[in-house]
Tab-separated table of C-alpha atoms in Angstrom:
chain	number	residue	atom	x	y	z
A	281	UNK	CA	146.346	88.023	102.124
A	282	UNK	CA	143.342	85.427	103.379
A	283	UNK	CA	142.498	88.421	105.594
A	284	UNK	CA	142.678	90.739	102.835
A	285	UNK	CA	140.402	88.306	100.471
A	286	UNK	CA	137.838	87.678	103.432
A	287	UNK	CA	137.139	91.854	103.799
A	288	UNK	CA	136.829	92.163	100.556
A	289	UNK	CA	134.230	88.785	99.842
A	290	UNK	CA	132.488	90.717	102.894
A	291	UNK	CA	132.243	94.109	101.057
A	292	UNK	CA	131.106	92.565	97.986
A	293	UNK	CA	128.319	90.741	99.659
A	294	UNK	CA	127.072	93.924	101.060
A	295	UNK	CA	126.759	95.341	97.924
A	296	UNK	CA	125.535	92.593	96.618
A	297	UNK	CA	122.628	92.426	99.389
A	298	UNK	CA	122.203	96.601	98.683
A	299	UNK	CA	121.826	96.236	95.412
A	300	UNK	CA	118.918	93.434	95.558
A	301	UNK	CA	117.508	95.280	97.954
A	302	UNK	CA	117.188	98.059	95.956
A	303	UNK	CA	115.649	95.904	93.177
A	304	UNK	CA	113.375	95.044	95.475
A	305	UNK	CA	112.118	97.921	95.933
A	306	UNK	CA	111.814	99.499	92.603
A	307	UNK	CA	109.870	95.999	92.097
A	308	UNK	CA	107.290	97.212	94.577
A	309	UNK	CA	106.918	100.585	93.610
A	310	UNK	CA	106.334	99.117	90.040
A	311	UNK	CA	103.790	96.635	91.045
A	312	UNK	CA	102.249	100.034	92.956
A	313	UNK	CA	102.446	102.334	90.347
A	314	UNK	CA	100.247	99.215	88.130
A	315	UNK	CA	98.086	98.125	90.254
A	316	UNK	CA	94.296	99.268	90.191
A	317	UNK	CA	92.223	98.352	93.209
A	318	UNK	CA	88.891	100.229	91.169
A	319	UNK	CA	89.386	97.445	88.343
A	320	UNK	CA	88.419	94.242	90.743
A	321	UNK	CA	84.594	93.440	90.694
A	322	UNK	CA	82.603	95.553	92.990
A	323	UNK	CA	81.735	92.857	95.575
A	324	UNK	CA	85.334	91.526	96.391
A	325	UNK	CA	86.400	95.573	96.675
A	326	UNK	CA	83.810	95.895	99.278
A	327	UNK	CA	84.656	92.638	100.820
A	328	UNK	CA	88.555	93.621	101.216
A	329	UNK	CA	88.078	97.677	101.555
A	330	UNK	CA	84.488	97.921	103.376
A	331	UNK	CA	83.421	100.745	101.650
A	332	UNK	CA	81.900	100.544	98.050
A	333	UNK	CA	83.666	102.445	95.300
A	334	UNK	CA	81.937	105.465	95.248
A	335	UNK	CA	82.736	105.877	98.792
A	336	UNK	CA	85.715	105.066	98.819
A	337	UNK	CA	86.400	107.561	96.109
A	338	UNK	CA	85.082	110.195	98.132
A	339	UNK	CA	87.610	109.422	100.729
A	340	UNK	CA	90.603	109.720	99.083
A	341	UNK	CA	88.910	112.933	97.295
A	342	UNK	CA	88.480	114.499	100.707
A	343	UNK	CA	92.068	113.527	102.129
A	344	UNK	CA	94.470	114.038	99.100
A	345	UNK	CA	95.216	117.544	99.672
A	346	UNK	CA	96.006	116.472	103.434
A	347	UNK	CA	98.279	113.549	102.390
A	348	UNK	CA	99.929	114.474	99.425
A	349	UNK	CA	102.731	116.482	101.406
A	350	UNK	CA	103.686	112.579	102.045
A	351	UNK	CA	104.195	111.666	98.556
A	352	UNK	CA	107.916	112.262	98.033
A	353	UNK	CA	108.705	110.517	101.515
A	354	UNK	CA	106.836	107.305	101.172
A	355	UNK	CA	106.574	106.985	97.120
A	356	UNK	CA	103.038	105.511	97.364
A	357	UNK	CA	100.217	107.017	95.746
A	358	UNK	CA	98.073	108.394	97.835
A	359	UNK	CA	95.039	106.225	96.576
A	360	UNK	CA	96.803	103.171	97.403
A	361	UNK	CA	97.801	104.449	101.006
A	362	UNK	CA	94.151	105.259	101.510
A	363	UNK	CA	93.324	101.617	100.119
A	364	UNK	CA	95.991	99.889	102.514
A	365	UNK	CA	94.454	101.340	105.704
A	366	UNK	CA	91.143	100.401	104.557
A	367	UNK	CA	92.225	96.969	104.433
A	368	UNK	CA	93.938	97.092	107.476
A	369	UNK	CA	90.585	98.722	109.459
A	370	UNK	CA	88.621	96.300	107.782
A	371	UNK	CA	90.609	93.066	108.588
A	372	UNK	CA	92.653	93.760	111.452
A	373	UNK	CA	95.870	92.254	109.981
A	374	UNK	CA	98.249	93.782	107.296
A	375	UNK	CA	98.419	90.544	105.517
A	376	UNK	CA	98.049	91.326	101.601
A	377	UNK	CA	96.604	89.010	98.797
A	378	UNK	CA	96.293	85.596	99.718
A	379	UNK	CA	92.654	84.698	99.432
A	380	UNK	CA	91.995	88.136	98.933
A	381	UNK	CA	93.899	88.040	95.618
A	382	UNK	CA	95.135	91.188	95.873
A	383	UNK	CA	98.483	92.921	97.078
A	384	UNK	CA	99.945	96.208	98.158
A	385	UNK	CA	103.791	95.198	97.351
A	386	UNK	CA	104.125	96.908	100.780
A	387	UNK	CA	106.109	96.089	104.193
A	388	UNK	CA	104.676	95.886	107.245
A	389	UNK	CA	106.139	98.930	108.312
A	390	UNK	CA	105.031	100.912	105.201
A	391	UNK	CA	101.426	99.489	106.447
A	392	UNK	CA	101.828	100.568	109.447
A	393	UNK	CA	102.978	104.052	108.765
A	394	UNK	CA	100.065	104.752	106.142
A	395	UNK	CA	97.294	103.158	108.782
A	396	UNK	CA	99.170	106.254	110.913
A	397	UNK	CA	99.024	109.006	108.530
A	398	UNK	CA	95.036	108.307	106.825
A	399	UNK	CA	94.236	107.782	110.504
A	400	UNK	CA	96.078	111.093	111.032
A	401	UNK	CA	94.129	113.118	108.108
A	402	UNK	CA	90.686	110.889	108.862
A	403	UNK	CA	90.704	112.842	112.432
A	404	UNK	CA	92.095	115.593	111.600
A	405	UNK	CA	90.171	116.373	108.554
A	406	UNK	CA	86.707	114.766	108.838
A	407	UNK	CA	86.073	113.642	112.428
A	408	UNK	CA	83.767	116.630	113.317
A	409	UNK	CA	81.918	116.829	110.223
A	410	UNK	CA	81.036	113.173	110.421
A	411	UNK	CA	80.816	112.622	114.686
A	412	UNK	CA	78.524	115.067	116.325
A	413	UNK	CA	76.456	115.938	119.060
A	414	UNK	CA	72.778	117.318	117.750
A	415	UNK	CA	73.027	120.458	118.287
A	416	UNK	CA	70.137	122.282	116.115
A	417	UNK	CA	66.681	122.028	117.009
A	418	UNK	CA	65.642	120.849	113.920
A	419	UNK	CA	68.886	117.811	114.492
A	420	UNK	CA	67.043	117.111	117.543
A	421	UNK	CA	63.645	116.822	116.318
A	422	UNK	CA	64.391	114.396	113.645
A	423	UNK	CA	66.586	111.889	116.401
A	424	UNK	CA	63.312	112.349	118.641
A	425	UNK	CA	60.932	111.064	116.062
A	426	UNK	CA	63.348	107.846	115.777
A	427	UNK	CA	63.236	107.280	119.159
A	428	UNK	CA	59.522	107.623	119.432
A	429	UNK	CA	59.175	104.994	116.788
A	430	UNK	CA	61.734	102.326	118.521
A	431	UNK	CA	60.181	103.034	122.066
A	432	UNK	CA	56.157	103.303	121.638
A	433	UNK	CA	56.731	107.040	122.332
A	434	UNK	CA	57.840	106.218	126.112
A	435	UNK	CA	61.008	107.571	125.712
A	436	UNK	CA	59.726	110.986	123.001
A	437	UNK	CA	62.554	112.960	124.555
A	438	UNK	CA	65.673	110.980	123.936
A	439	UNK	CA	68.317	112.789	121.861
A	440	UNK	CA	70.889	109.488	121.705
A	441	UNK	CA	71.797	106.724	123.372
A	442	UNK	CA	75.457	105.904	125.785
A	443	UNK	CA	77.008	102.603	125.878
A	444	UNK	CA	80.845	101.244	125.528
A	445	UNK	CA	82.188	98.002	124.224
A	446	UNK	CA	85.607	96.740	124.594
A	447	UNK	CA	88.937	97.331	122.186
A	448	UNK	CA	91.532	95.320	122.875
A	449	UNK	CA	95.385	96.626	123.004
A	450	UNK	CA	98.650	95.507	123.307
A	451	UNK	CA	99.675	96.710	126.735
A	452	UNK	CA	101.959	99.821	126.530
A	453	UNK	CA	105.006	99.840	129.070
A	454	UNK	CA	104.897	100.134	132.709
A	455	UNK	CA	106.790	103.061	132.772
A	456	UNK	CA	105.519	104.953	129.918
A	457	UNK	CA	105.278	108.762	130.528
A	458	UNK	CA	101.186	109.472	129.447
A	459	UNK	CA	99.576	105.906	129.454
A	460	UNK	CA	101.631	103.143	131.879
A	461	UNK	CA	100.305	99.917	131.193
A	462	UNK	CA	99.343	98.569	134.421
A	463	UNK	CA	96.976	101.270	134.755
A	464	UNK	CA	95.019	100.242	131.537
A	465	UNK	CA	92.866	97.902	132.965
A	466	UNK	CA	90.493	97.814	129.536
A	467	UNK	CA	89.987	100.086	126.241
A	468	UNK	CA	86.856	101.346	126.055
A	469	UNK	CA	85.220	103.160	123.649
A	470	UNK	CA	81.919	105.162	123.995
A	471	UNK	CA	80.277	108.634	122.780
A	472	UNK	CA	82.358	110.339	125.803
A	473	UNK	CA	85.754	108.301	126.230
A	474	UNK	CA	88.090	106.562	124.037
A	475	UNK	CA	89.609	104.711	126.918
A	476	UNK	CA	87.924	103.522	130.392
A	477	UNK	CA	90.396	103.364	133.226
A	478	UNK	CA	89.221	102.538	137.045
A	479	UNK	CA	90.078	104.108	140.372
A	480	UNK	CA	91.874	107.255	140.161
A	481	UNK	CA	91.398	107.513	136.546
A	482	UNK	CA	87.512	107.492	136.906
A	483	UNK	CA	87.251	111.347	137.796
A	484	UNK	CA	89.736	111.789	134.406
A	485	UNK	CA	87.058	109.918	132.284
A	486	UNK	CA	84.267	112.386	133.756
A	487	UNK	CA	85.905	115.215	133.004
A	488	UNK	CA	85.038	114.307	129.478
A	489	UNK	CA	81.570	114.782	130.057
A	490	UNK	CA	81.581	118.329	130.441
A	491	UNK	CA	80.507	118.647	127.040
A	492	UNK	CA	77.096	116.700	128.086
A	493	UNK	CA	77.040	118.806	131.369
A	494	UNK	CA	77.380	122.159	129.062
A	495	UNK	CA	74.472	120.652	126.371
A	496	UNK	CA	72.545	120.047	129.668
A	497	UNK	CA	72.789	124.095	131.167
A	498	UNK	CA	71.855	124.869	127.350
A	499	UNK	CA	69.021	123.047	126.683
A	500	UNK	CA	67.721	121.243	129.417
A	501	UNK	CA	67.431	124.534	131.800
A	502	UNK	CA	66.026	126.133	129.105
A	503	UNK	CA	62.571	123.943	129.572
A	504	UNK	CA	63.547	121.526	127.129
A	505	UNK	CA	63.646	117.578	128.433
A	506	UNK	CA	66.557	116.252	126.131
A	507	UNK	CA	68.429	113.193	127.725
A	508	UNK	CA	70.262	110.757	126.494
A	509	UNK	CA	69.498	106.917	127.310
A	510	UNK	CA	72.125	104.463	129.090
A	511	UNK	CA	72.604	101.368	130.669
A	512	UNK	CA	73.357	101.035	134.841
A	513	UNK	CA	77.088	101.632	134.180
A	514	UNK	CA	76.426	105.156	133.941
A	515	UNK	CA	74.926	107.395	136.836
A	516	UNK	CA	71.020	108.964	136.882
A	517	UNK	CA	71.766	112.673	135.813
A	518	UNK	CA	69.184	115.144	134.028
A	519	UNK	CA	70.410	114.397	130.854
A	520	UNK	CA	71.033	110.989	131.159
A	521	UNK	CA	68.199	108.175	132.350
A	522	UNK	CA	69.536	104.787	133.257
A	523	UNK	CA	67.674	101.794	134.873
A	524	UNK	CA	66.390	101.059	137.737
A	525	UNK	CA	68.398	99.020	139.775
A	526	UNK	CA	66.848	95.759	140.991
A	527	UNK	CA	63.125	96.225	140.721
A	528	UNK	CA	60.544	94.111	141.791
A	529	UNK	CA	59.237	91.581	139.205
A	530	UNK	CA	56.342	93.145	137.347
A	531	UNK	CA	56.597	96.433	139.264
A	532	UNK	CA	56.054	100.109	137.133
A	533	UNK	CA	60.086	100.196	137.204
A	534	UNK	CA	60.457	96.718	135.871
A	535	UNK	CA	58.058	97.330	132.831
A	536	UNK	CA	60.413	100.999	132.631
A	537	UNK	CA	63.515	98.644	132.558
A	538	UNK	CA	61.970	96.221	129.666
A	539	UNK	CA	60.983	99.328	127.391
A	540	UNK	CA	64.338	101.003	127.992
A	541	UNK	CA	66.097	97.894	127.014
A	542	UNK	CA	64.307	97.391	123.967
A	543	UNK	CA	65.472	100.866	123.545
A	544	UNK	CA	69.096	100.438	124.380
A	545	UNK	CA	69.789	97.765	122.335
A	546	UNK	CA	69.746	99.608	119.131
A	547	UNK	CA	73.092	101.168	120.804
A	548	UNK	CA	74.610	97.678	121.167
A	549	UNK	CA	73.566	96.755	117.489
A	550	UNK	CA	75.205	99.572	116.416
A	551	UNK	CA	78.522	98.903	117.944
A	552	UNK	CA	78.307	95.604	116.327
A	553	UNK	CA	77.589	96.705	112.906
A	554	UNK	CA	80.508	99.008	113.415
A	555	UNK	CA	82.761	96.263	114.570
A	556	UNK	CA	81.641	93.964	111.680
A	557	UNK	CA	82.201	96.606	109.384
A	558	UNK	CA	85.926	96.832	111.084
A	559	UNK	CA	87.658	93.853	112.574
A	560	UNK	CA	90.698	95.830	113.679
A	561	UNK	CA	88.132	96.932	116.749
A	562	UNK	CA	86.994	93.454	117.647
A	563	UNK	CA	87.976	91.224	120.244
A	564	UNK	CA	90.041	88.406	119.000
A	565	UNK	CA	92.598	91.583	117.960
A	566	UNK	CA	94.499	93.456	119.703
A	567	UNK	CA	96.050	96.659	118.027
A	568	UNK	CA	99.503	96.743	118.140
A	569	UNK	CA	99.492	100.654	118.553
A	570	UNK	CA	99.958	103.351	121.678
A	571	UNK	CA	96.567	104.660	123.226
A	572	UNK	CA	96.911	107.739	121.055
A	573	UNK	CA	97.032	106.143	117.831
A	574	UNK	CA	94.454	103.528	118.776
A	575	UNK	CA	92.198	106.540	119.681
A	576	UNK	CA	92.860	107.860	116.080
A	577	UNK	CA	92.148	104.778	114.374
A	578	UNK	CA	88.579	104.125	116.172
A	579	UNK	CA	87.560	107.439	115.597
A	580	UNK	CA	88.695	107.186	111.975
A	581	UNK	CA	86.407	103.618	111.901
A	582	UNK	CA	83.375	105.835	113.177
A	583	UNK	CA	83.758	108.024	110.873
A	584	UNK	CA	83.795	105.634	107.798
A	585	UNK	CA	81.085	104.082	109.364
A	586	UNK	CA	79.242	107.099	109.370
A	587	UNK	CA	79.475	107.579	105.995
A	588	UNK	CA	78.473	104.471	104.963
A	589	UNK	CA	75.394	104.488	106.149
A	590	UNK	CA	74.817	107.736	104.555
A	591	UNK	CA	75.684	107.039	101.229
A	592	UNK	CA	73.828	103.299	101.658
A	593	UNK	CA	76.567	101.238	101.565
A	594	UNK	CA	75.680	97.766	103.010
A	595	UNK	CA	77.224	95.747	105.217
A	596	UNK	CA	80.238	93.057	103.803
A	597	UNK	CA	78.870	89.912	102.788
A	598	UNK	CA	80.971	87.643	105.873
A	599	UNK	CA	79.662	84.900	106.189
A	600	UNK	CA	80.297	84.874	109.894
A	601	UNK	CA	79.016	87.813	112.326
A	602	UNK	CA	80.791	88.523	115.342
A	603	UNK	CA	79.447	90.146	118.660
A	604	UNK	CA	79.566	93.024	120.643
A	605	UNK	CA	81.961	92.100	123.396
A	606	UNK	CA	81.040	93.809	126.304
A	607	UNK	CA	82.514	94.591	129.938
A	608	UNK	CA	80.150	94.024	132.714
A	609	UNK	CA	80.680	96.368	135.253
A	610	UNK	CA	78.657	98.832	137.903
A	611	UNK	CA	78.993	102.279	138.324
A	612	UNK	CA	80.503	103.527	141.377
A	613	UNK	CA	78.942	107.431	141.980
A	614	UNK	CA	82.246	108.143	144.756
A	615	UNK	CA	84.373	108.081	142.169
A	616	UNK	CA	83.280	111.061	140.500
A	617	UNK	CA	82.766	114.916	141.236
A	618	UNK	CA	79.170	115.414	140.332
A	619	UNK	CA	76.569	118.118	141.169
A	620	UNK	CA	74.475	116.251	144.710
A	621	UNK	CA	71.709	117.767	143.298
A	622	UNK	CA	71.751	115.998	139.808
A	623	UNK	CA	70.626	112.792	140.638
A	624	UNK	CA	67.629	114.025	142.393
A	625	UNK	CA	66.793	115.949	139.243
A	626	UNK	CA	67.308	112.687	137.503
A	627	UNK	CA	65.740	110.741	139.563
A	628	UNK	CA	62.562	113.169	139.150
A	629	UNK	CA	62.760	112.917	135.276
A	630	UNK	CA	62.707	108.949	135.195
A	631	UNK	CA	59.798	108.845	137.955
A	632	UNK	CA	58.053	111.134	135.629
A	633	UNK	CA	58.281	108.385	132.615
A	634	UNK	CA	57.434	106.076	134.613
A	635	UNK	CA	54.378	107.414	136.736
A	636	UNK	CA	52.824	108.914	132.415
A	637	UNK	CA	53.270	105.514	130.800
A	638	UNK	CA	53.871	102.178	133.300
A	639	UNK	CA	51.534	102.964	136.188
């Protein structure tokens, strides 16, 4: 009979702890069904969502029809699944309220599964329509006539500028099948790769760059001088112009190096704006996600980025601004299957800059 009495005290606290549970969550999905994020004033949305209303409108305008076959399996609207990632890109944590003063009613894994399905739609949906290569004439021209203004007219040719920062990851397992962590030395994210990895990996990363290579037999042979401008991480090719290495003080190629640095810098400025904008991609976090989804969710930053600074939206007012955190490293030519040729040709298009405007 005590046996009998103890099963049956055990059932009934089961359903007990079912049935709370269930409270629980119709709680939450009240408190979400409520809840207005558009009705807080307009600088503590920005603050917590990093876009302004408007834009943030247009998000969730532009991704509805891609998220709403969702609905019935998560039972969040999709406005507040939007929101929620938002949050998450912009603070890099999926803590809720607090001194925010403001809350999702949503678990960490509900968090976590919307950051992967806007991510999901964000690439999907408006990655190429808000991340390209200038590929019209008339795209070029107007990116030339910026870089004529930021660089005296030195560098008149310049279509864009290269450079990487670091995003930090928890490690994925040794022996996972596609990225095994001891191989992932650093996450690196640039206009060609999402992820840097050394050694054997280096020729992988290259092969990325066809795209450049292809932009290069289209325009470039075609007597046009388009390049882009990077730092001495990346080789001398035709369409890219790096620094000299080690000049002497004073020297044609120094004053070349000091110009192309003032230039260059506008690349590291934006990477900071960008991870100001979004703390998930700074340095004192580390995204708790595979390579693959951490891929999705910096492109998906870019991309909001991107559209804040078309429609005007300004920067959050923190009151502390972080830094770029770079990698210091040195590029390494053997690692990579390039043209012999292309260097020289490189090489000839930097001597040219150098021998119309610093000698």
């Amino acid at each position: 009979m005590a046996f009998d009495g103890l099963i049956h005290l055990m059932i009934e606290e089961n359903d007990n702890n079912r049935q709370q549970m269930r409270e629980t969550r119709i709680l939450q999905r009240n408190l979400r069904d409520a809840s207005d994020p558009f009705n807080m004033p307009d600088a503590m949305f920005s603050k917590i969502f990093r876009l302004n209303k408007f834009t943030c409108q247009q998000l969730i305008n532009n991704l509805t029809p891609h998220l709403s076959r969702f609905a019935r399996i998560t039972r969040v609207p999709i406005h507040l699944r939007v929101l929620a990632t938002l949050h998450f890109f912009g603070q890099g944590n999926y803590q809720t309220g607090g001194s925010h003063g403001y809350s999702f009613a949503l678990s960490q894994p509900m968090m976590s599964r919307c950051v992967a399905e806007v991510s999901d739609a964000i690439t999907n949906v408006l990655l190429h329509e808000w991340i390209k290569f200038p590929v019209s004439e008339e795209g070029r021209l107007s990116i030339k006539r910026g870089f004529q203004m930021m660089g005296r007219g030195y560098f008149s040719n310049a279509v864009g500028i290269i450079d990487g920062t670091l995003i930090r990851i928890v490690s994925p397992p040794a022996n996972h099948p596609i990225h095994p962590g001891p191989l992932i030395i650093a996450g690196k994210t640039s206009m060609l790769s999402t992820f840097k990895l050394y050694d054997q990996y280096m020729t992988l990363l290259y092969g990325q760059c066809q795209e450049l290579e292809g932009y290069y037999r289209l325009y470039i042979e075609n007597e046009t001088e388009d390049y882009l401008i990077g730092d001495s991480g990346y080789p001398l090719e035709p369409w890219l112009i790096v620094p000299f290495v080690n000049p002497i003080e004073h020297s044609p190629e120094a004053l070349f190096n000091t110009a192309l640095s003032s230039v260059r810098i506008f690349g590291e400025h934006t990477i900071g704006l960008l991870k100001n904008r979004f703390r998930c991609l700074h340095g004192h976090r580390a995204l708790h996600y595979n390579p693959l989804r951490v891929a999705k969710i910096i492109y998906s930053c870019a991309v909001l980025h991107n559209m804040c600074r078309t429609f005007n939206v300004p920067m959050p007012p923190d009151d502390d601004q972080l830094q770029n955190v770079r990698l210091p490293r040195r590029f390494n030519q053997e690692n990579l299957h390039v043209q012999p040729n292309w260097f020289n040709i490189g090489e000839t298009r930097r001597e040219q800059i150098v021998t119309r405007y610093f000698r």
